[in-house]
Amino acid sequence: MDSSELKKAGLKVTLPRVKILEIIESNADWHMSAEDVYKELLARGEEIGLATVYRVLTQFETADILKRHQFEGGKSVFELISKGDHDHLVCVKTGQVEEFHDPIIQERIAMIADQFDFDLTDYSLVIYGISRKATGKR
Amino acid sequence: MDSSELKKAGLKVTLPRVKILEIIESNADWHMSAEDVYKELLARGEEIGLATVYRVLTQFETADILKRHQFEGGKSVFELISKGDHDHLVCVKTGQVEEFHDPIIQERIAMIADQFDFDLTDYSLVIYGISRKATGKR
DNA sequence: ATTCCTGCAAATCATTTGCATTACC
DNA sequence: GGTAATGCAAATGATTTGCAGGAAT
C-alpha cells in the first residue's frame, strides 16, 4: 500500500496525498505536470484543489518520492524516483519523451565535477531532437 | 561594430538593441537575466523599458546571437553564442557558474540521439554541486 | 512615408501563500 | 482534541502583449 511510503516520509496519510500518488503511479510512463495531475483528479471525480496538488507535489519532491524536471516550456513535470536513474530525450515536435541511462556520461560528469572542485549534488541532462518515428504519443 | 550583427539578423539598428548587446558583451563572463540587463541599463542612465529588454533578448535568441539557459530557479539567463560550445557547472550554494567542454560526452549524446532515431537539435547539460573553493563570485 | 520599434500598463502563466475550515491520529 | 492539511481566493514573480506614439530606412 502507498500509505507506508507516505508515513515513512513523515507525511500524514490523507486522501489528497494518496490519490495524487496513485495517479502518478498509474501514469508512471509519462511525466505529469501539476495541471495534468489536477485534471486527472477532476476526471476521477475527486474534489482536490490545484493549490493542494502543488503543495503535495513539492512535498513528494522533498521526500524523494518524486523528481522534478523542467524540460522546455515553463512548467515543471514530475516522475517517480523509484523508476531509477536515467536521463531524457525530448522530441521538440511532439513532446514525446524517451529515457536512457549512460554510465559513461555519468562517469565523465563525476570526473568533471571533481576537476572543478565541486561536490556533485545532481545534474540535469536533456537531449532535444526530432523523432524520426512518428510515435504520436499522447 | 555591433550594428553589423544586428543587420545581419534582420533587426533594425536601434539604440535599445545596441545598448543591450553592449551590456551583454561587456559582461561576457557571466550569465545575465533580463532583470540584470535592465538594472545595468538603469545604472548606465538609459531609459529603456523592461518589456523591451525581454523582447530584444528573445529576438537575439531567435537570431542565434544569444543562448537562453534555465539553470535552477524560475529565471532565464543568457549568454553570447559567440563564446562557443560549452556546458555548465552551477554551485547550488553561491550560484557561481563554471564552464566546461567535453567532447566525449558530446559524442555520446550524438550517439544516443541516433540510437533513438532522433535528429539531434540541441541538448542541455548542467552539473549542480557545491564548490569546495569559496569563490564568492559576484 | 511606411514599417518596424518602443514604452507603458494591463494581461498571462505557473506557482505560492494567508487564513478560516476540516480531516487525521 | 490538537495539530497538521486542505480549499479558496488573493498574492507573486517572471514574462508577454495590446496599443498609441516614435524612430529608422
Coordinates of C-alpha atoms (C1' of nucleotides) in Angstrom, one line a residue:
Chain A
M1 CA 0.0 0.0 0.0
D2 CA 1.0 3.6 -0.7
S3 CA 0.4 4.7 2.9
S4 CA 3.7 3.2 4.0
E5 CA 5.6 5.4 1.6
L6 CA 3.9 8.5 3.0
K7 CA 4.4 7.6 6.6
K8 CA 8.0 6.8 6.0
A9 CA 8.4 10.3 4.6
G10 CA 6.8 11.8 7.7
L11 CA 3.7 12.8 5.8
K12 CA 0.2 12.3 7.3
V13 CA -1.8 9.8 5.2
T14 CA -4.5 12.0 3.8
L15 CA -6.9 11.4 0.9
P16 CA -5.3 14.1 -1.4
R17 CA -1.8 12.6 -0.9
V18 CA -2.9 9.1 -1.5
K19 CA -4.9 10.0 -4.6
I20 CA -2.1 12.1 -6.1
L21 CA 0.4 9.3 -5.5
E22 CA -2.0 6.8 -7.1
I23 CA -2.3 9.0 -10.2
I24 CA 1.4 9.4 -10.6
E25 CA 1.9 5.7 -10.2
S26 CA -0.7 4.8 -12.6
N27 CA 0.9 7.0 -15.2
A28 CA 4.5 6.0 -14.4
D29 CA 5.3 6.0 -18.1
W30 CA 4.8 9.7 -18.6
H31 CA 5.9 12.9 -16.9
M32 CA 3.0 14.8 -15.4
S33 CA 2.7 18.4 -14.6
A34 CA 0.7 19.8 -11.6
E35 CA -2.0 20.7 -14.0
D36 CA -2.0 17.2 -15.5
V37 CA -2.4 15.7 -12.1
Y38 CA -5.2 18.1 -11.2
K39 CA -7.1 17.4 -14.4
E40 CA -6.8 13.7 -13.8
L41 CA -8.1 14.2 -10.3
L42 CA -11.1 16.0 -11.7
A43 CA -11.6 13.3 -14.2
R44 CA -11.7 10.8 -11.4
G45 CA -14.3 12.9 -9.6
E46 CA -12.0 14.0 -6.7
E47 CA -12.5 17.3 -5.1
I48 CA -9.0 18.4 -4.6
G49 CA -7.7 21.9 -5.2
L50 CA -4.9 22.8 -7.5
A51 CA -3.0 24.5 -4.7
T52 CA -3.0 21.2 -2.8
V53 CA -1.7 19.4 -5.8
Y54 CA 1.2 21.9 -6.0
R55 CA 1.8 21.6 -2.3
V56 CA 1.8 17.8 -2.3
L57 CA 4.0 17.5 -5.4
T58 CA 6.6 19.7 -3.7
Q59 CA 6.4 17.6 -0.5
F60 CA 6.9 14.5 -2.5
E61 CA 9.9 16.0 -4.2
T62 CA 11.3 16.9 -0.8
A63 CA 10.6 13.4 0.5
D64 CA 12.5 12.0 -2.5
I65 CA 9.4 10.3 -3.8
L66 CA 9.3 12.4 -7.0
K67 CA 11.9 14.1 -9.1
R68 CA 11.1 17.4 -10.7
H69 CA 12.2 18.2 -14.3
Q70 CA 11.9 21.4 -16.3
F71 CA 12.4 20.3 -20.0
E72 CA 11.3 23.1 -22.3
G73 CA 8.4 25.5 -21.6
G74 CA 7.7 27.0 -18.3
K75 CA 6.1 24.1 -16.5
S76 CA 7.6 21.5 -14.2
V77 CA 6.9 17.8 -14.6
F78 CA 7.4 15.0 -12.2
E79 CA 8.3 11.4 -12.2
L80 CA 8.7 8.7 -9.6
I81 CA 12.2 8.4 -8.2
S82 CA 11.6 4.6 -7.8
K83 CA 11.8 4.4 -11.6
G84 CA 15.5 4.7 -11.2
D85 CA 18.4 6.6 -12.5
H86 CA 18.0 7.9 -16.1
D87 CA 18.1 10.9 -18.4
H88 CA 15.8 12.1 -21.1
L89 CA 15.4 12.6 -24.8
V90 CA 12.6 15.0 -25.7
C91 CA 11.1 15.4 -29.2
V92 CA 10.7 19.1 -29.9
K93 CA 7.8 18.4 -32.3
T94 CA 5.6 16.1 -30.3
G95 CA 6.8 16.4 -26.8
Q96 CA 7.4 12.6 -26.8
V97 CA 9.9 11.7 -24.0
E98 CA 12.3 8.7 -24.0
E99 CA 14.6 7.6 -21.3
F100 CA 18.1 6.4 -21.4
H101 CA 20.9 5.6 -19.0
D102 CA 24.5 6.1 -19.9
P103 CA 27.2 5.2 -17.4
I104 CA 30.0 6.7 -19.5
I105 CA 28.4 10.1 -19.4
Q106 CA 27.7 9.8 -15.7
E107 CA 31.3 8.9 -15.0
R108 CA 32.5 11.9 -17.0
I109 CA 30.2 14.2 -15.2
A110 CA 31.6 13.0 -11.9
M111 CA 35.1 13.5 -13.1
I112 CA 34.4 17.0 -14.3
A113 CA 32.7 18.0 -11.1
D114 CA 35.8 16.8 -9.3
Q115 CA 38.1 18.6 -11.6
F116 CA 36.4 21.8 -10.8
D117 CA 36.4 21.1 -7.0
F118 CA 32.6 20.7 -6.9
D119 CA 30.9 18.2 -4.6
L120 CA 28.4 16.8 -7.1
T121 CA 24.9 17.0 -5.9
D122 CA 22.9 16.5 -9.1
Y123 CA 23.0 17.1 -12.8
S124 CA 20.4 17.6 -15.5
L125 CA 20.8 16.2 -19.0
V126 CA 18.1 16.5 -21.6
I127 CA 18.6 15.8 -25.3
Y128 CA 16.3 17.6 -27.7
G129 CA 15.6 16.4 -31.2
I130 CA 13.1 15.4 -33.7
S131 CA 12.0 11.9 -33.6
R132 CA 12.1 10.2 -37.0
K133 CA 9.5 7.7 -36.0
A134 CA 6.1 9.4 -35.7
T135 CA 5.2 7.9 -32.3
G136 CA 2.4 10.5 -32.0
K137 CA 2.3 9.6 -28.3
R138 CA -0.4 11.4 -26.3
Chain B
M1 CA 30.8 47.3 -34.7
D2 CA 27.8 45.7 -33.3
S3 CA 25.4 47.1 -35.8
S4 CA 26.5 44.6 -38.5
E5 CA 25.5 41.7 -36.2
L6 CA 22.1 43.2 -35.9
K7 CA 21.6 44.0 -39.5
K8 CA 22.7 40.5 -40.5
A9 CA 20.0 39.2 -38.2
G10 CA 17.4 41.4 -40.0
L11 CA 17.0 43.6 -36.9
K12 CA 16.8 47.3 -37.3
V13 CA 19.7 49.0 -35.6
T14 CA 18.1 50.8 -32.7
L15 CA 19.5 52.3 -29.5
P16 CA 18.0 49.7 -27.2
R17 CA 19.3 46.8 -29.2
V18 CA 22.8 48.3 -29.4
K19 CA 22.9 49.1 -25.7
I20 CA 21.6 45.7 -24.7
L21 CA 24.1 44.0 -26.9
E22 CA 26.9 46.1 -25.5
I23 CA 25.9 45.2 -21.9
I24 CA 25.9 41.5 -22.7
E25 CA 29.2 41.8 -24.4
S26 CA 30.8 43.7 -21.6
N27 CA 29.7 41.0 -19.2
A28 CA 30.6 38.1 -21.3
D29 CA 31.9 36.3 -18.3
W30 CA 28.6 36.0 -16.6
H31 CA 25.1 34.9 -17.4
M32 CA 22.7 37.7 -17.2
S33 CA 18.9 37.6 -16.7
A34 CA 16.5 40.2 -18.3
E35 CA 16.3 41.9 -14.9
D36 CA 20.1 42.1 -14.7
V37 CA 20.3 43.7 -18.1
Y38 CA 17.6 46.1 -17.2
K39 CA 19.3 47.1 -13.9
E40 CA 22.6 47.6 -15.8
L41 CA 20.8 49.8 -18.3
L42 CA 19.4 51.9 -15.5
A43 CA 22.8 52.1 -13.9
R44 CA 24.1 53.4 -17.2
G45 CA 21.4 56.0 -17.3
E46 CA 19.5 54.5 -20.2
E47 CA 15.7 54.9 -20.5
I48 CA 14.8 51.5 -21.7
G49 CA 11.7 49.6 -20.6
L50 CA 11.9 46.1 -19.1
A51 CA 9.4 44.9 -21.7
T52 CA 11.8 46.0 -24.4
V53 CA 14.7 44.1 -22.7
Y54 CA 12.6 40.9 -22.8
R55 CA 11.6 41.5 -26.4
V56 CA 15.2 42.2 -27.5
L57 CA 16.6 39.3 -25.6
T58 CA 14.1 37.0 -27.2
Q59 CA 14.9 38.4 -30.7
F60 CA 18.6 37.9 -30.0
E61 CA 17.9 34.3 -29.1
T62 CA 16.0 33.7 -32.3
A63 CA 18.7 35.4 -34.2
D64 CA 21.3 33.0 -32.7
I65 CA 23.2 35.8 -31.0
L66 CA 22.3 34.6 -27.5
K67 CA 21.6 31.3 -25.9
R68 CA 19.0 31.0 -23.2
H69 CA 19.6 28.8 -20.1
Q70 CA 17.3 28.0 -17.2
F71 CA 19.6 26.6 -14.5
E72 CA 17.7 26.5 -11.2
G73 CA 15.1 29.0 -10.1
G74 CA 12.5 30.4 -12.4
K75 CA 14.5 33.0 -14.3
S76 CA 16.2 32.6 -17.7
V77 CA 19.8 33.7 -18.2
F78 CA 21.5 34.5 -21.4
E79 CA 25.0 34.2 -22.9
L80 CA 26.6 35.0 -26.2
I81 CA 26.7 32.2 -28.6
S82 CA 29.9 33.5 -30.0
K83 CA 31.5 32.3 -26.7
G84 CA 31.4 28.9 -28.2
D85 CA 30.2 25.5 -27.4
H86 CA 30.2 24.5 -23.7
D87 CA 28.2 23.3 -20.8
H88 CA 27.9 24.5 -17.2
L89 CA 28.6 23.7 -13.6
V90 CA 26.5 25.6 -11.1
C91 CA 27.2 25.9 -7.4
V92 CA 24.0 25.4 -5.6
K93 CA 25.2 27.5 -2.6
T94 CA 26.6 30.5 -4.3
G95 CA 25.2 30.4 -7.8
Q96 CA 28.8 30.5 -9.1
V97 CA 28.9 29.2 -12.7
E98 CA 31.8 27.4 -14.4
E99 CA 32.0 26.3 -18.0
F100 CA 33.5 23.2 -19.5
H101 CA 33.7 21.4 -22.8
D102 CA 33.7 17.6 -23.0
P103 CA 33.9 16.0 -26.5
I104 CA 33.4 12.6 -25.1
I105 CA 30.0 13.5 -23.5
Q106 CA 29.0 15.2 -26.7
E107 CA 29.9 12.3 -28.8
R108 CA 27.8 10.0 -26.6
I109 CA 24.9 12.3 -26.8
A110 CA 25.0 12.3 -30.5
M111 CA 25.2 8.5 -30.4
I112 CA 22.3 8.1 -28.1
A113 CA 20.1 10.5 -30.1
D114 CA 20.8 8.4 -33.1
Q115 CA 20.0 5.2 -31.3
F116 CA 16.6 6.5 -30.5
D117 CA 16.0 7.8 -34.1
F118 CA 16.2 11.4 -33.0
D119 CA 17.6 14.1 -35.2
L120 CA 19.6 15.9 -32.5
T121 CA 18.7 19.6 -32.4
D122 CA 20.2 20.6 -29.1
Y123 CA 20.9 19.3 -25.6
S124 CA 21.2 20.8 -22.1
L125 CA 23.6 19.6 -19.5
V126 CA 24.0 21.3 -16.2
I127 CA 26.0 19.9 -13.3
Y128 CA 25.0 21.0 -9.9
G129 CA 27.3 20.8 -6.9
I130 CA 28.9 22.6 -4.0
S131 CA 32.1 24.4 -4.8
R132 CA 34.8 23.5 -2.4
K133 CA 36.7 26.7 -3.1
A134 CA 34.8 29.7 -1.7
T135 CA 35.0 31.7 -4.9
G136 CA 32.3 34.1 -3.5
K137 CA 31.9 35.4 -7.0
R138 CA 29.5 38.4 -7.6
Chain C
dA1 C1' 6.0 57.8 -45.8
dT2 C1' 5.9 53.3 -44.2
dT3 C1' 7.1 49.9 -41.5
dC4 C1' 9.2 48.4 -37.6
dC5 C1' 10.2 49.6 -32.7
dT6 C1' 9.4 51.2 -28.0
dG7 C1' 7.3 52.4 -23.6
dC8 C1' 3.7 51.8 -20.5
dA9 C1' 0.2 49.5 -18.4
dA10 C1' -2.6 45.7 -18.3
dA11 C1' -2.8 40.7 -19.1
dT12 C1' -1.0 35.9 -18.6
dC13 C1' 1.0 31.7 -16.7
dA14 C1' 2.8 28.9 -13.4
dT15 C1' 3.2 28.6 -8.8
dT16 C1' 2.8 30.2 -3.9
dT17 C1' 0.6 31.9 0.3
dG18 C1' -2.8 33.6 4.0
dC19 C1' -6.4 32.2 6.5
dA20 C1' -10.6 30.0 8.0
dT21 C1' -12.2 25.3 7.9
dT22 C1' -11.7 20.4 8.0
dA23 C1' -9.6 15.9 8.4
dC24 C1' -6.2 12.6 10.6
dC25 C1' -4.1 10.1 14.8
Chain D
dG1 C1' -8.9 17.4 20.8
dG2 C1' -5.0 19.2 18.9
dT3 C1' -2.1 19.7 15.2
dA4 C1' -1.3 19.3 10.6
dA5 C1' -3.6 19.5 6.0
dT6 C1' -6.8 21.5 2.7
dG7 C1' -9.6 24.8 -0.2
dC8 C1' -10.3 29.0 -1.9
dA9 C1' -9.1 33.3 -3.3
dA10 C1' -5.8 36.7 -3.4
dA11 C1' -0.7 37.5 -3.9
dT12 C1' 3.6 36.7 -6.5
dG13 C1' 7.2 36.7 -9.9
dA14 C1' 8.6 36.2 -14.5
dT15 C1' 7.4 37.1 -18.8
dT16 C1' 4.2 38.6 -22.6
dT17 C1' 1.1 41.5 -25.1
dG18 C1' -2.1 45.5 -26.8
dC19 C1' -1.9 49.7 -28.3
dA20 C1' -0.7 54.6 -29.1
dG21 C1' 3.2 57.3 -30.1
dG22 C1' 8.1 57.4 -32.1
dA23 C1' 12.2 56.2 -34.8
dA24 C1' 14.9 54.1 -38.6
dT25 C1' 15.3 53.4 -43.7

